[in-house]
Coordinates of C-alpha atoms and ligand atoms in Angstrom, one line a residue:
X4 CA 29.1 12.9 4.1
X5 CA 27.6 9.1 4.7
X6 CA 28.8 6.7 7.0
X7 CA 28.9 3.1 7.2
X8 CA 28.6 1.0 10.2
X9 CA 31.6 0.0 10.8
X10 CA 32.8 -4.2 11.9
X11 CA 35.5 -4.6 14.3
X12 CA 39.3 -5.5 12.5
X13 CA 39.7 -9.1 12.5
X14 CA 42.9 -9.2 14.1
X15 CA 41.8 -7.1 17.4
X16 CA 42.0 -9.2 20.6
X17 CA 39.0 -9.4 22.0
X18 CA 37.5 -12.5 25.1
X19 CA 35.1 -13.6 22.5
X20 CA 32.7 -14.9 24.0
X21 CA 32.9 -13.0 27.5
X22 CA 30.9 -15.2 28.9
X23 CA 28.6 -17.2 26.6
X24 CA 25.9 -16.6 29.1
X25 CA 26.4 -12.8 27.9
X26 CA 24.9 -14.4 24.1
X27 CA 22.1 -15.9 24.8
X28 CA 18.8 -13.6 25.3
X29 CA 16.4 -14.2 28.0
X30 CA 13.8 -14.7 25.4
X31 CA 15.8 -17.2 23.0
X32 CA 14.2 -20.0 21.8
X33 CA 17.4 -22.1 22.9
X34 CA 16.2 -21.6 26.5
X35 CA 13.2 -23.6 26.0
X36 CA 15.4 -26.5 24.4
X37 CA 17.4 -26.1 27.5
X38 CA 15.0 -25.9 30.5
X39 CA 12.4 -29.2 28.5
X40 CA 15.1 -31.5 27.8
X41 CA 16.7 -30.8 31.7
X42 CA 13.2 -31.5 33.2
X43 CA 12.9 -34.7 31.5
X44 CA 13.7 -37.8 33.2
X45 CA 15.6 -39.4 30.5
X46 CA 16.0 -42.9 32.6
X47 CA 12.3 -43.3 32.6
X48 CA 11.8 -42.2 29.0
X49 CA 14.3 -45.1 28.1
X50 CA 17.4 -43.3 27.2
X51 CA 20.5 -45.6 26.8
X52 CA 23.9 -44.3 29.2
X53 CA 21.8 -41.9 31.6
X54 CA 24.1 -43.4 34.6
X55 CA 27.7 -43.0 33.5
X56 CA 30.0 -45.6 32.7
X57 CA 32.7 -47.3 35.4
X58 CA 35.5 -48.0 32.9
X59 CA 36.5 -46.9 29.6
X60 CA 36.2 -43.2 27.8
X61 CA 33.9 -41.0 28.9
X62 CA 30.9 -40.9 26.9
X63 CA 28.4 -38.1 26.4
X64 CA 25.4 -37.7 28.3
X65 CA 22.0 -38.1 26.2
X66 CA 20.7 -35.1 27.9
X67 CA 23.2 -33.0 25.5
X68 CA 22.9 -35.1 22.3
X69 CA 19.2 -34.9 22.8
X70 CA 19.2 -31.0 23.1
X71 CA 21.5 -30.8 20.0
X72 CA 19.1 -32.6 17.9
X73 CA 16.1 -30.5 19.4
X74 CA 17.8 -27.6 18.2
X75 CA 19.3 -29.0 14.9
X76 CA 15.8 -29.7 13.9
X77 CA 14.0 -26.6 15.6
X78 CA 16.6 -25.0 13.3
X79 CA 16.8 -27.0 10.4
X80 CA 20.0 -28.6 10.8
X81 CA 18.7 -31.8 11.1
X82 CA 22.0 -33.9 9.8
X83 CA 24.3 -35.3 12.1
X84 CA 27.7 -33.7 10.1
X85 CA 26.1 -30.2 10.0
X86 CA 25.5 -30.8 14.1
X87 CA 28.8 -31.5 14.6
X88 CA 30.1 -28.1 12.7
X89 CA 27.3 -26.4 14.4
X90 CA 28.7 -27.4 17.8
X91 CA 32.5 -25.8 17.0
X92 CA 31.0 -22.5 15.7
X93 CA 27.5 -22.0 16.8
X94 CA 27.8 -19.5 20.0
X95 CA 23.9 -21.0 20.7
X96 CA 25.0 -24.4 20.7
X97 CA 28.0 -24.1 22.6
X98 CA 25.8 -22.1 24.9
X99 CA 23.3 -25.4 24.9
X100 CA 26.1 -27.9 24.6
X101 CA 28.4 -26.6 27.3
X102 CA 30.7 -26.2 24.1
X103 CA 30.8 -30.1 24.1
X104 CA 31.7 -30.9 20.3
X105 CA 30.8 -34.5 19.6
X106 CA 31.8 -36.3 16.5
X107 CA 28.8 -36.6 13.9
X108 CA 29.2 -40.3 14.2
X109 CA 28.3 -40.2 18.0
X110 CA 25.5 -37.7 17.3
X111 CA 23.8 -40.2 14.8
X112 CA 24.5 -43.0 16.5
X113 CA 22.5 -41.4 19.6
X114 CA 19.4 -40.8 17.5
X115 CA 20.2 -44.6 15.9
X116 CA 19.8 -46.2 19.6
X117 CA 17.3 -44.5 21.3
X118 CA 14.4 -44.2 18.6
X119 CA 11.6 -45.3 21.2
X120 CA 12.7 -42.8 23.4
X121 CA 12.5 -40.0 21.3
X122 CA 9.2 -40.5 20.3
X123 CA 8.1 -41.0 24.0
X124 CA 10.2 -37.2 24.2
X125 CA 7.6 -36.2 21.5
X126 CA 4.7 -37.1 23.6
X127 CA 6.0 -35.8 26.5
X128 CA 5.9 -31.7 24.7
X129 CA 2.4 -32.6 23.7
X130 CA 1.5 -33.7 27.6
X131 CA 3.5 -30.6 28.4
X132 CA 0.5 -28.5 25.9
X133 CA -2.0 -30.1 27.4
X134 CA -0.9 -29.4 31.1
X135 CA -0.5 -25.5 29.9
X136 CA -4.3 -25.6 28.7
X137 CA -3.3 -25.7 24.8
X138 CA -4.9 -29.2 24.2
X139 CA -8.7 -28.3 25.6
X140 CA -10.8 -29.0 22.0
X141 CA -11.8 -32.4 22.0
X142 CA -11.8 -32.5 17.7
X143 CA -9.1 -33.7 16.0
X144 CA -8.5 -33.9 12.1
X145 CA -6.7 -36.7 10.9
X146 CA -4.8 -37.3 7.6
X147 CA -1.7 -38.4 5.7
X148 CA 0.9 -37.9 3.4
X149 CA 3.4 -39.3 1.6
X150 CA 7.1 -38.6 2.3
X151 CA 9.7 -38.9 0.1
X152 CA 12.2 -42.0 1.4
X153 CA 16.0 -41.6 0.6
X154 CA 14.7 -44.4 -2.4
X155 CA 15.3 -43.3 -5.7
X156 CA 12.2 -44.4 -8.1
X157 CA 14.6 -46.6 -10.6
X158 CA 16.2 -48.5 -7.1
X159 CA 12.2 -49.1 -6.4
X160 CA 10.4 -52.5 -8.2
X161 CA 6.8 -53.8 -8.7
X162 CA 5.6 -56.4 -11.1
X163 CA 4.2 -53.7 -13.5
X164 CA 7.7 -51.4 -13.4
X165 CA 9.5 -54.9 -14.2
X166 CA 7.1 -55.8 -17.4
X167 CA 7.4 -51.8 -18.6
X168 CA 11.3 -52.4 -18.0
X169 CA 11.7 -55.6 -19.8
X170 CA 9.3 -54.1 -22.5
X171 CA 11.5 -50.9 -22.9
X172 CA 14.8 -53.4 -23.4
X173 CA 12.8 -55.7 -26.0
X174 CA 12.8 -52.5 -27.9
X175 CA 15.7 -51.5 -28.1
X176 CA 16.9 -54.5 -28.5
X177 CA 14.7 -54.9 -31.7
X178 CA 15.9 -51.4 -32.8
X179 CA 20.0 -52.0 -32.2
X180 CA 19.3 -55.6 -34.3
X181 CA 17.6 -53.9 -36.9
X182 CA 20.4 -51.6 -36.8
X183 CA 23.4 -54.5 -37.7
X184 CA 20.9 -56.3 -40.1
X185 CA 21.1 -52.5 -42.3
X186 CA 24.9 -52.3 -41.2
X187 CA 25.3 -56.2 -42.8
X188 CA 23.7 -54.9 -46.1
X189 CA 26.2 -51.9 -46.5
X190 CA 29.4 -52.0 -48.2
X191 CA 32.1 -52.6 -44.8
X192 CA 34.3 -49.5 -43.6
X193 CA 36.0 -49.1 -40.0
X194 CA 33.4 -46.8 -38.8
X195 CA 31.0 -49.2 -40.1
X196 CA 33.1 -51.9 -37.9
X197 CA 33.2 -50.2 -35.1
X198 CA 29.3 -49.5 -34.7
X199 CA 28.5 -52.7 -35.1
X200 CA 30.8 -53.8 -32.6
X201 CA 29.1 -50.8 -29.7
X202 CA 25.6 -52.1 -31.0
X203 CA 26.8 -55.3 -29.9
X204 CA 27.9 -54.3 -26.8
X205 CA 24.9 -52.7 -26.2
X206 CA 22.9 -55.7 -27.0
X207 CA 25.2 -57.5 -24.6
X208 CA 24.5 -55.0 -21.6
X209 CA 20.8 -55.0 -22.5
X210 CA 20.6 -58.9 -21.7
X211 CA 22.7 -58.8 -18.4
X212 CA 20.2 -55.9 -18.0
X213 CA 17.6 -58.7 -18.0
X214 CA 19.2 -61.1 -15.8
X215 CA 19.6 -58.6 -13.3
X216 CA 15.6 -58.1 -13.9
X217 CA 15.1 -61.8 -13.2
X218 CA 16.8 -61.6 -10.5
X219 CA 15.5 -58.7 -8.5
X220 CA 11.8 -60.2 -10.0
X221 CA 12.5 -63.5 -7.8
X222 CA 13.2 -61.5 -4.9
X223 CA 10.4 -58.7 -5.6
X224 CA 8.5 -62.5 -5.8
X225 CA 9.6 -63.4 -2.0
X226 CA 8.5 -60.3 -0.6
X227 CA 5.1 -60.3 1.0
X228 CA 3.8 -57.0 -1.0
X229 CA 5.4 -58.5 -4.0
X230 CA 7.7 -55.1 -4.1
X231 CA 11.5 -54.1 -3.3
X232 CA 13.1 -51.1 -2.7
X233 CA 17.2 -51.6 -3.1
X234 CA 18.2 -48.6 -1.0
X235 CA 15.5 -48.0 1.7
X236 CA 14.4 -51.9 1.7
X237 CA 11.1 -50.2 4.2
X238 CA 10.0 -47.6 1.4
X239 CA 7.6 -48.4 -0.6
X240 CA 6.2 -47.3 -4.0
X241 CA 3.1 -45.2 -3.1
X242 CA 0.7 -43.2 -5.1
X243 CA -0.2 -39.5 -4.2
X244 CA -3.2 -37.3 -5.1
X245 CA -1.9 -35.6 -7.7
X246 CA -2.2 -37.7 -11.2
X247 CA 0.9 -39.8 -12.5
X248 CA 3.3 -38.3 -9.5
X249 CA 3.4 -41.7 -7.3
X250 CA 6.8 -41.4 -5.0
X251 CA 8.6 -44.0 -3.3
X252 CA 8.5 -43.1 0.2
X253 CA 6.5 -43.7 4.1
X254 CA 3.1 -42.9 4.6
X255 CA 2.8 -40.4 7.5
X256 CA 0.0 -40.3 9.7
X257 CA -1.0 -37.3 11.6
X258 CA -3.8 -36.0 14.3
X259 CA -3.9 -32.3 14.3
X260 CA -6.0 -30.7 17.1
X261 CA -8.1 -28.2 15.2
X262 CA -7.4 -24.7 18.2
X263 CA -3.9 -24.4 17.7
X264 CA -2.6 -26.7 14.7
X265 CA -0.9 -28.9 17.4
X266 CA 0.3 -32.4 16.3
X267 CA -1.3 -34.4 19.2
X268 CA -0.3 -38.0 17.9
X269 CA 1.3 -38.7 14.5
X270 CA 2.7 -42.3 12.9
X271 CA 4.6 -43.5 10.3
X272 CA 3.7 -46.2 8.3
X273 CA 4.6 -48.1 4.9
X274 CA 1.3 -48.6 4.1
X275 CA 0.2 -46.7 0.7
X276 CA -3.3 -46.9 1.9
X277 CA -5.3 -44.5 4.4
X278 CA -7.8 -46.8 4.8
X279 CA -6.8 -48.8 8.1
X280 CA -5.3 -46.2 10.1
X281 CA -8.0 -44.5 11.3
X282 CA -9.2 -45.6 15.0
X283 CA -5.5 -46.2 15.8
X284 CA -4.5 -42.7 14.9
X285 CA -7.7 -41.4 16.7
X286 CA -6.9 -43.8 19.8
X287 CA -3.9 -42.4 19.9
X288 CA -5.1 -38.9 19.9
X289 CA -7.7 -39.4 22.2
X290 CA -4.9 -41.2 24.8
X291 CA -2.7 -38.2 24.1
X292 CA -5.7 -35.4 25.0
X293 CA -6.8 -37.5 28.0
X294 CA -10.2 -37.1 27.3
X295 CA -12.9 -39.4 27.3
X296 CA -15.0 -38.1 23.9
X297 CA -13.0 -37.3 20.9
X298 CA -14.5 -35.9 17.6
X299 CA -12.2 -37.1 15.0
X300 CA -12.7 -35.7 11.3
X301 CA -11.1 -37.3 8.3
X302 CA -11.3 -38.0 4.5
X303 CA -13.6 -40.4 2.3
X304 CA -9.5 -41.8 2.3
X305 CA -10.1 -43.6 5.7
X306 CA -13.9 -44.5 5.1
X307 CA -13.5 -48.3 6.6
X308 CA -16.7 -49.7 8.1
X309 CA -14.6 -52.2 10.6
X310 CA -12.3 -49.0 11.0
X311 CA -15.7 -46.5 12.1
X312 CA -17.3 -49.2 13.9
X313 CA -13.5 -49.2 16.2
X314 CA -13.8 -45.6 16.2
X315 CA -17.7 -46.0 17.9
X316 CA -16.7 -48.4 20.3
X317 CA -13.6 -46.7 21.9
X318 CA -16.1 -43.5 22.4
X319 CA -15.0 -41.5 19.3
X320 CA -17.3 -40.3 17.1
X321 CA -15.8 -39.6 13.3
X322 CA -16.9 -37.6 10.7
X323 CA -16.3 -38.4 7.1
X324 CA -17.4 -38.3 3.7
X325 CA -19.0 -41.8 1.9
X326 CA -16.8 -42.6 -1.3
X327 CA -18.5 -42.8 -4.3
X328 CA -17.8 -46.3 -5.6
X329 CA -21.5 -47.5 -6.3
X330 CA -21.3 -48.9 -9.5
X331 CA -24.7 -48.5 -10.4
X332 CA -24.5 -44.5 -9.5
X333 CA -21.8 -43.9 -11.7
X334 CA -23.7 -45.6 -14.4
X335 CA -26.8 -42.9 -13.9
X336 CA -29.1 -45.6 -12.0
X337 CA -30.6 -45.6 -8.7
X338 CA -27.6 -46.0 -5.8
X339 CA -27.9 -47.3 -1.9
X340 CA -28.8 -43.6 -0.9
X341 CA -32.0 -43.7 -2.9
X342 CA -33.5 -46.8 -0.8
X343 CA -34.5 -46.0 2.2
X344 CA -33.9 -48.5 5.4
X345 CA -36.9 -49.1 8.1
X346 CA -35.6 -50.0 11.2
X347 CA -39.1 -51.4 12.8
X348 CA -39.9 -53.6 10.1
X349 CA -36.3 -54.0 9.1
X350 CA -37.1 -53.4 5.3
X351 CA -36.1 -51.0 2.4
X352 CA -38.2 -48.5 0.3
X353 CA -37.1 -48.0 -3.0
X354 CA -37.9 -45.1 -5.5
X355 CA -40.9 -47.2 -6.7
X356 CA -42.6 -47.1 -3.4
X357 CA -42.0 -50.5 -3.3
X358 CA -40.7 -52.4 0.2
X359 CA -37.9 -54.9 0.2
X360 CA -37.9 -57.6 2.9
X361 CA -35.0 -59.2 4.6
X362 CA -34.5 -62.6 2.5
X363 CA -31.2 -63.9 3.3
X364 CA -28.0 -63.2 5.0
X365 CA -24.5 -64.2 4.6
X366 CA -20.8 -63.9 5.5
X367 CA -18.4 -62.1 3.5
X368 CA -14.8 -61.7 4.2
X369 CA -15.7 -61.4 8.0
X370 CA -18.8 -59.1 7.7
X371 CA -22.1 -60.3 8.1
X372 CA -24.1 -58.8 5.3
X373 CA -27.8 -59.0 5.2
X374 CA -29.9 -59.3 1.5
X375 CA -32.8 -57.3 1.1
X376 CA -35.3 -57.9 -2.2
X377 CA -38.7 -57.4 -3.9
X378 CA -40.2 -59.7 -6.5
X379 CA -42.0 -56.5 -8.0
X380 CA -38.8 -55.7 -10.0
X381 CA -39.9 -57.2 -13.3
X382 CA -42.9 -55.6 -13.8
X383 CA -41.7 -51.8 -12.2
X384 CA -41.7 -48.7 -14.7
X385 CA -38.5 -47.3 -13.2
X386 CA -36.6 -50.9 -13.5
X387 CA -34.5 -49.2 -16.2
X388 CA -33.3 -46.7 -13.9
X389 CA -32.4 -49.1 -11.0
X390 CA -30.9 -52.3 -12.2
X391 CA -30.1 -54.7 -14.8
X392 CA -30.6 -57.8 -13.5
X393 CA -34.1 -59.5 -12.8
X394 CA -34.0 -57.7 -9.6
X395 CA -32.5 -55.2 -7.4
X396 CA -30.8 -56.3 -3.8
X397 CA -29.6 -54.1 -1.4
X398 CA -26.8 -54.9 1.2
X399 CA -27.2 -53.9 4.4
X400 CA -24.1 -54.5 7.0
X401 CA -25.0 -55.9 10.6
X402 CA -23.2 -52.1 11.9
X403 CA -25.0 -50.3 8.6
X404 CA -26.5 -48.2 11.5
X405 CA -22.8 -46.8 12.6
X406 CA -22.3 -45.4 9.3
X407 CA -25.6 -44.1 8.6
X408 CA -25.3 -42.1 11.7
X409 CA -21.7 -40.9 10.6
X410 CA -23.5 -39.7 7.0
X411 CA -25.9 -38.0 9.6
X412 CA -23.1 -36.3 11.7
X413 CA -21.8 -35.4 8.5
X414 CA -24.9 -33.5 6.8
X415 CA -25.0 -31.6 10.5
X416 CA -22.2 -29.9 10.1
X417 CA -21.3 -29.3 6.4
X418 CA -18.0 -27.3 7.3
X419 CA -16.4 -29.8 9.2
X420 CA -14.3 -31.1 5.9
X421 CA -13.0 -27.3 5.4
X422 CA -12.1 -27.3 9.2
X423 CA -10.1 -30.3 8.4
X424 CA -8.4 -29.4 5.2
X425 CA -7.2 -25.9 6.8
X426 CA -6.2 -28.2 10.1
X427 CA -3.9 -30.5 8.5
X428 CA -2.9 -28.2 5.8
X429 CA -0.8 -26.1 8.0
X430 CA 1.7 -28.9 10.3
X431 CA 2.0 -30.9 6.8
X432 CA 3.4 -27.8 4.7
X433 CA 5.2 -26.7 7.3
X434 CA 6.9 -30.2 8.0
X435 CA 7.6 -30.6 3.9
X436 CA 8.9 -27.2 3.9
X437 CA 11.2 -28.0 6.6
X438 CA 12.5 -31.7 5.7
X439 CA 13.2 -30.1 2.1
X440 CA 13.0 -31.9 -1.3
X441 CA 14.5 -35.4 -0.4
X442 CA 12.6 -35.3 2.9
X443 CA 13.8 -38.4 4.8
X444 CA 17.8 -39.0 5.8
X445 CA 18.3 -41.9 6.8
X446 CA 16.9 -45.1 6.1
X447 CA 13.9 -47.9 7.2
X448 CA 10.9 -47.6 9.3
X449 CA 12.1 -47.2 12.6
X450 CA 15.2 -44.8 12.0
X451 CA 12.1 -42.7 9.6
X452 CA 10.0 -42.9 12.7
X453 CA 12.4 -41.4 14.9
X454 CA 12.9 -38.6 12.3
X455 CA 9.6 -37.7 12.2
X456 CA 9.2 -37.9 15.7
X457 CA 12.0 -34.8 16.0
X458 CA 10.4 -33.3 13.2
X459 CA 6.7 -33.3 15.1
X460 CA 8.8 -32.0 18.0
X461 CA 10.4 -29.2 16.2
X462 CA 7.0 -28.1 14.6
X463 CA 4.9 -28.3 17.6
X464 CA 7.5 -26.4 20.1
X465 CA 7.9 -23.4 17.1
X466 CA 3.6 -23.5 17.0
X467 CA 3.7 -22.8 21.0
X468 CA 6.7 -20.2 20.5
X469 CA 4.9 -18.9 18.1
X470 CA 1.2 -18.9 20.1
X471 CA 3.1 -18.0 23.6
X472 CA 6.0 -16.5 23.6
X473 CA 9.3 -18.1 25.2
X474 CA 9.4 -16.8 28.4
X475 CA 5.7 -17.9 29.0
X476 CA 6.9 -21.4 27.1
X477 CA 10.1 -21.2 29.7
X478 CA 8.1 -20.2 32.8
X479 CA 5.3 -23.2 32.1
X480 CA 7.7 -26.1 32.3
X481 CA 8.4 -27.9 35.3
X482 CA 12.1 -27.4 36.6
Ligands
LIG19 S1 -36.6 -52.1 -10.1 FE1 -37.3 -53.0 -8.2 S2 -36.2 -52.0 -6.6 FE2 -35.9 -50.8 -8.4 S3 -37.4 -49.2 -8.2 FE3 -38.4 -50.8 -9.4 S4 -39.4 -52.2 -7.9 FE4 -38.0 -50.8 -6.8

């Protein structure tokens, strides 16, 4: 006959826990949480209460708030309520804890006032990495996505969702007046009364509808990215890579070291655009490795000639795809890549064989731009192919030099934009599949920032439980 594992009978008296030591292994992860956040010096990281209090209540030290949240989000109970139940049941956080239970509004209140220092908490795992020999690589991807902000789309307003708006009332206002002129043409009966009077009601809402529009336009208006958001006033309206699925949300900048998938430095920014993060994102990786070269690898996103020639000077060297917005390429003539540039005689050769001296040069937004030209244009074979004007000129930055070695860094080593896909691939799934559909909870850029720095936290100490172990993770930091 079969037999069932039998549970014990819920009114047995038992001294549950015996000793909550007895409940935690030697290799749980909730160790780690414990033995990282007790060798921190919280004072110097910029904690708020560290020393206690003279007078009034008691409050609770920010080394146990700050090890609840490491293991909320480690565990992917990142919200301050589901802490606080977590702390009266959870035999690992009690463990953790001391079986403290704070109220969920002390917990996020905790995370509220000490942003700064959480993210200097952050840096201090990845310093941790690199002192255990994780951080050697010097090469870095870098990329971004967009999060989702706790911003609904319709609470979200630009100049062009205003117009489509008012354009979408026009209508129906046109279609509910249409309406009463065929209801003033039939013969009258109650129900026909009493549509007319909801079409008029609808009518009514519509044009408060409109003021409200006005409105929220003359404060869209006052902003300085002409663009509000009513819940999260710091999210913006960003567009992503797939077509049509823009989100209203942060912009979240990572550098992923390219060994172990480690987040070395990371940011979070409202800026839809990629395109000027990307020599503070690889300063900040190349501060966090404490190395002195750094081989940062990105998308055609962050191609930025003032952003590369930054990159140059602070001694990393980036690799990174051109994008293709030559005009005269994507009409099937002759683009820059098809002249080529003679540094001696400082002159271009263009598909004709022809050679373009320097004529002029000139300033343009802040970037001097030299002019080079031929007067053999008119009378070449292959004009057809290269230009539509009387002649072809060809632009040459004063730094054109940085960027044509970056092109030549790039055609050494065609595999580096796989290596950096399947880099940043990995920390931003795993960090979406963790934060969950709506992926921010609270609200603005610096309360976001501090999420993100748990989340980075949470993702980088399961990569290094994952890659060593806990006990060698336990045995590695400093007590
Ligand atoms: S049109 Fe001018 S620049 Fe172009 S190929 Fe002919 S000579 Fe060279």
């Amino acid at each position: 006959m079969g037999r069932f594992v039998v549970g014990a009978e819920r009114d047995q008296t038992t001294l549950f826990p015996p000793c909550l030591e007895d409940w935690i292994a030697e290799d749980n992860p909730v160790r780690v949480v414990d033995a990282f956040v007790d060798a921190l010096d919280l004072g110097a990281l910029g904690f708020a209460g560290v020393d206690a209090a003279r007078t009034g209540r008691p409050g609770y030290h920010p080394a146990a708030l700050l090890k609840l949240y490491v293991y909320g989000y480690l565990n992917r109970v990142p919200s301050s309520r589901r802490l606080e139940r977590e702390a009266g049941r959870n035999v690992e956080v009690m463990w953790l804890t001391g079986q403290l239970s704070p109220d969920h509004k002390t917990i996020a209140e905790f995370r509220r006032q000490n942003g700064p220092a959480i993210g200097r908490v952050c840096a201090r795992f990845v310093a941790l990495c690199r002192e255990m020999g994780l951080l050697t690589g010097t090469r870095v991807a870098i990329d971004g996505s967009k999060f989702k902000a706790v911003n609904n789309r319709d609470r979200n307003f630009t100049q062009g969702k205003l117009d489509r708006r008012r354009q979408q009332i026009e209508e129906s206002v046109s279609r509910y007046l249409s309406q009463l002129d065929t209801a003033d043409r039939q013969d009258p009966t109650p129900e026909l009364a009493a549509k007319v009077v909801r079409l008029k009601e609808k009518i009514a809402r519509l044009g408060q509808e409109m003021e409200r529009l006005a409105g929220l336009e003359e404060q869209m208006k006052a902003a300085p990215d002409r663009q509000i958001s009513l819940t999260d006033p710091d999210a913006r309206s960003m567009a992503t890579s797939g077509r049509g699925s823009g989100l209203v949300g942060y912009n979240v900048q990572v550098a992923v070291e390219t060994e172990h998938h480690l987040i070395v430095s990371h940011a979070v920014t409202n800026a839809g655009s990629d395109r000027a993060q990307l020599s503070g994102m690889a300063a900040r990786a190349k501060q966090a490795l404490e190395t002195d070269t750094l081989d940062a690898v990105a998308d055609r996103g962050y191609y930025s000639g003032e952003q590369i020639l930054a990159c140059e000077r602070a001694g990393i060297s980036v690799t990174l795809p051109r994008p293709m917005t030559s005009g005269a390429k994507a009409a099937g003539r002759f683009g820059k890549e098809d002249f080529l540039y003679r540094p001696p005689q400082n002159v271009y050769l263009c598909p004709a064989g022809e050679t373009l001296p320097h004529r002029c040069t000139t300033v343009e937004n802040g970037l001097t731009l030299h002019r080079y030209w031929t007067n053999a244009c008119s009378a070449c074979p292959m004009k057809a192919a290269c230009t539509t004007g009387k002649e072809r000129r060809v632009t040459r930055w004063e730094h054109e030099d940085v960027l044509e070695t970056v092109q030549r860094r790039l055609d050494a080593d065609p595999l580096a934009m796989r290596v950096r896909r399947e880099t940043v691939e990995h920390p931003f799934g795993t960090l979406k599949a963790r934060m969950g559909a709506t992926h921010f909870l609270t609200k603005t850029l610096p309360r976001v920032s501090t999420e993100m720095a748990l989340q980075v936290l949470a993702y980088n100490l399961t990569r290094v439980l994952n890659i060593l172990g806990s006990r060698k993770l336990l045995a590695a930091i400093p007590t």
